[in-house]
Every structure is written in C-alpha cells, then in structure tokens.
Amino acid sequence: MLHVDVMDGHFVPNISIGPPVVKSIRKATDMFLDCHLMISNPLAYVESFSKSGADLISFHIECDSDVEETLEKIINAGVKPALVIKPKTPAEAVFPYLEKLAMVLVMTVEPGFGGQSFMADMLPKIKAIREKANQVNPDLLIQVDGGIVPETAELCVEAGADVLVSGSYIFGAENIENAVNSLR
C-alpha cells in the first residue's frame, strides 16, 4: 500500500498535499491508497479524499471533528476507516471505536515531520491495542508510523503491528529496493 501524508499547516505545522494530488496518484497506480489526514477538520474533507481515490482514510482522534460523525462519513463513502493516535494519547482513547475500524495507526514520533527518532515507549501502546482488538475486532490492522528501520520494525511486529510506514529510511536509501527488502 502507499501511505499518503496529508498536512494542513494547522493540526501539524507542515503543509503537504491534498485531494488533487491523491487523484493524480490514483490515476498512476492501482495500489491501495492509505490517506493519513493530519488535519484539523477531517470531516470536511472525507468526500474530497474518497472521490479522489483513497481506499482508506485515517484521521487523528485529537482533531477538531466529531470522531463518530467522521467515521460514519468515511464508511458511508465506501472507504475503510482508521484512527490515529499521537504519542501522548493513551491507547484506551481508540477502544470505543475498534469495532468500526479497519485500522489504528500508532504514531511513534510527533506527527508532521519526517526523519524523527522512534519512540520505543510507544511499544506497550501497540500491544494494548492489539490485545483489545483481539477481543472485539480480530481483523483490525495496527499500523505504526515514525522512525521505522529494520530494528524498530521488528520491535513493532513483536508488539502486534501489522503495517509499518517507513518514509525517510526508504526514500533516503541509496537503493530503495534493498531498503524495502530489509524491512520485510
């Protein structure tokens, strides 16, 4: 899958791409598009991203939009829903929503900037979400984003992660294929 970071300059200080770029990516590939909305008001953009070709829309539980309403809008758009939690947000914050979700993304860095160091103290959070998901939604995927290199990838998988997002490690490598293979 292709993880697409969307930043609005408000929820996080950086600015990145929006629905027109996602639409262009969709035209160029049939890969699963995982759109990670690091934006203040994701509810207002669900329709735009779903029409642009997103297969999954993840948004931060800490955003300004109503979580239930945003999840329902994503589901009604025919897109898989996911929630994201920042490092300071406890795992339990997503527990009430696990049955509705396709995925939970655990940030192991502060969102908004690539190249940060992995926060190992997030590993118990991954484990807690996996344990709770096994009780209420065993098919739930747990994604981890931030500081993913071969060593941290192994720790995340051991804690219960299914999907790993690696940006700087892959795109900063001299040989992208070798970097991807080292994570596998």
Coordinates of C-alpha atoms in Angstrom, one line a residue:
M1 CA 0.0 0.0 0.0
L2 CA 1.0 3.6 -0.4
H3 CA 0.8 5.8 2.7
V4 CA -0.1 9.4 1.8
D5 CA 0.6 12.0 4.4
V6 CA -1.8 15.0 4.2
M7 CA -0.9 18.0 6.4
D8 CA -2.8 21.3 6.6
G9 CA -0.4 23.6 8.4
H10 CA -2.8 23.8 11.4
F11 CA -3.1 20.4 13.0
V12 CA 0.6 20.0 12.3
P13 CA 2.9 22.9 11.4
N14 CA 3.9 21.4 8.0
I15 CA 1.9 21.6 4.8
S16 CA 1.7 18.8 2.2
I17 CA -0.6 17.5 -0.5
G18 CA -4.4 17.5 -0.9
P19 CA -7.1 15.7 -2.9
P20 CA -5.9 16.8 -6.4
V21 CA -2.6 15.1 -5.8
V22 CA -4.3 12.0 -4.4
K23 CA -6.4 11.9 -7.6
S24 CA -3.2 12.1 -9.7
I25 CA -1.6 9.3 -7.7
R26 CA -4.8 7.2 -8.2
K27 CA -4.5 7.7 -12.0
A28 CA -0.9 6.5 -11.9
T29 CA -1.4 3.4 -9.8
D30 CA -3.9 0.8 -8.6
M31 CA -2.0 0.4 -5.3
F32 CA -4.1 0.6 -2.1
L33 CA -4.0 4.3 -1.1
D34 CA -3.9 4.9 2.6
C35 CA -4.5 8.6 3.2
H36 CA -3.4 9.8 6.6
L37 CA -5.1 13.1 7.3
M38 CA -3.1 15.2 9.7
I39 CA -5.6 18.0 9.5
S40 CA -7.8 19.9 12.0
N41 CA -11.2 19.2 10.3
P42 CA -11.1 15.8 8.5
L43 CA -14.9 15.6 8.4
A44 CA -14.9 18.5 5.9
Y45 CA -12.6 16.5 3.6
V46 CA -13.8 13.0 3.7
E47 CA -15.9 13.4 0.5
S48 CA -13.0 15.0 -1.4
F49 CA -10.5 12.3 -0.5
S50 CA -12.9 9.5 -1.1
K51 CA -13.8 10.8 -4.6
S52 CA -10.1 11.3 -5.3
G53 CA -9.4 7.6 -4.9
A54 CA -8.5 7.0 -1.2
D55 CA -9.0 3.3 -0.2
L56 CA -8.6 4.1 3.5
I57 CA -8.8 7.4 5.3
S58 CA -7.1 7.7 8.7
F59 CA -7.6 10.7 10.9
H60 CA -6.4 11.8 14.3
I61 CA -8.6 11.2 17.3
E62 CA -7.2 14.5 18.6
C63 CA -8.7 16.5 15.7
D64 CA -11.5 19.1 15.9
S65 CA -14.1 17.0 14.0
D66 CA -16.5 14.7 15.8
V67 CA -15.0 11.2 15.7
E68 CA -18.2 9.2 15.4
E69 CA -19.6 11.5 12.6
T70 CA -16.3 11.4 10.7
L71 CA -16.1 7.6 10.9
E72 CA -19.7 7.3 9.7
K73 CA -19.0 9.7 6.8
I74 CA -15.9 7.6 5.8
I75 CA -17.9 4.3 6.0
N76 CA -20.8 5.8 4.0
A77 CA -18.4 6.9 1.3
G78 CA -17.3 3.3 0.9
V79 CA -13.8 3.9 2.2
K80 CA -12.1 2.0 5.0
P81 CA -11.9 4.0 8.3
A82 CA -8.9 4.3 10.6
L83 CA -8.0 6.3 13.6
V84 CA -4.6 7.7 14.5
I85 CA -3.2 8.5 17.9
K86 CA -0.3 10.8 18.8
P87 CA 2.4 9.7 21.3
K88 CA 0.8 11.5 24.2
T89 CA -2.7 10.0 23.6
P90 CA -3.3 6.8 25.6
A91 CA -4.2 3.5 23.7
E92 CA -7.6 3.4 25.5
A93 CA -8.7 6.5 23.6
V94 CA -9.4 4.3 20.5
F95 CA -11.0 1.4 22.3
P96 CA -14.6 2.7 22.0
Y97 CA -14.2 2.7 18.2
L98 CA -12.3 -0.5 17.5
E99 CA -15.3 -2.4 16.2
K100 CA -15.9 0.1 13.4
L101 CA -12.3 0.5 12.3
A102 CA -10.2 -1.3 9.6
M103 CA -7.0 0.0 11.2
V104 CA -5.5 2.0 14.0
L105 CA -2.3 4.0 13.4
V106 CA 0.0 4.5 16.3
M107 CA 2.4 7.4 15.8
T108 CA 5.9 6.6 17.3
V109 CA 7.0 10.2 16.6
E110 CA 5.2 13.5 16.8
P111 CA 3.3 13.9 13.5
G112 CA 4.2 16.5 10.9
F113 CA 7.9 16.0 10.1
G114 CA 9.9 13.0 8.7
G115 CA 13.2 11.8 10.0
Q116 CA 12.4 11.7 13.7
S117 CA 13.7 9.1 16.1
F118 CA 11.5 6.1 17.0
M119 CA 9.9 6.4 20.5
A120 CA 10.2 2.9 22.0
D121 CA 7.9 3.8 24.9
M122 CA 5.0 3.5 22.3
L123 CA 5.5 -0.3 22.1
P124 CA 3.2 -1.0 25.1
K125 CA 0.5 1.1 23.4
I126 CA 0.7 -1.1 20.3
K127 CA 0.5 -4.2 22.5
A128 CA -2.5 -2.8 24.4
I129 CA -4.4 -2.0 21.2
R130 CA -3.6 -5.5 19.8
E131 CA -4.9 -7.2 23.0
K132 CA -8.1 -5.2 23.0
A133 CA -8.6 -5.6 19.2
N134 CA -8.2 -9.4 19.6
Q135 CA -11.3 -9.3 21.8
V136 CA -13.6 -7.0 19.8
N137 CA -12.2 -6.9 16.2
P138 CA -9.5 -9.5 15.5
D139 CA -9.2 -8.4 11.8
L140 CA -8.2 -4.9 12.9
L141 CA -4.8 -3.9 11.4
I142 CA -2.4 -1.9 13.6
Q143 CA -0.1 0.4 11.7
V144 CA 3.0 2.1 13.1
D145 CA 4.5 5.3 11.7
G146 CA 7.7 7.0 12.7
G147 CA 11.3 6.0 12.9
I148 CA 10.7 2.7 11.2
V149 CA 14.0 0.9 10.3
P150 CA 14.8 -2.8 10.4
E151 CA 15.5 -2.8 14.1
T152 CA 12.4 -0.9 15.1
A153 CA 10.2 -2.8 12.6
E154 CA 11.0 -6.0 14.4
L155 CA 10.0 -4.5 17.7
C156 CA 6.7 -3.2 16.4
V157 CA 5.8 -6.5 14.8
E158 CA 6.6 -8.3 18.1
A159 CA 4.3 -5.8 19.9
G160 CA 1.4 -6.6 17.5
A161 CA 1.8 -4.3 14.5
D162 CA 0.7 -5.5 11.0
V163 CA 1.5 -2.5 8.8
L164 CA 4.7 -0.4 9.0
V165 CA 5.1 3.1 7.5
S166 CA 8.6 3.9 6.5
G167 CA 9.4 7.1 4.7
S168 CA 12.9 8.6 5.5
Y169 CA 14.5 5.2 5.7
I170 CA 13.3 4.1 2.3
F171 CA 13.4 7.3 0.4
G172 CA 16.7 8.3 1.9
A173 CA 18.4 5.0 1.0
E174 CA 20.8 4.7 -1.9
N175 CA 18.9 1.6 -3.0
I176 CA 15.2 1.8 -2.3
E177 CA 14.6 -1.9 -3.2
N178 CA 17.2 -3.1 -0.7
A179 CA 15.8 -0.8 2.0
V180 CA 12.3 -2.2 1.4
N181 CA 13.6 -5.8 1.5
S182 CA 15.5 -5.1 4.7
L183 CA 12.2 -4.2 6.3
R184 CA 10.4 -7.3 5.0

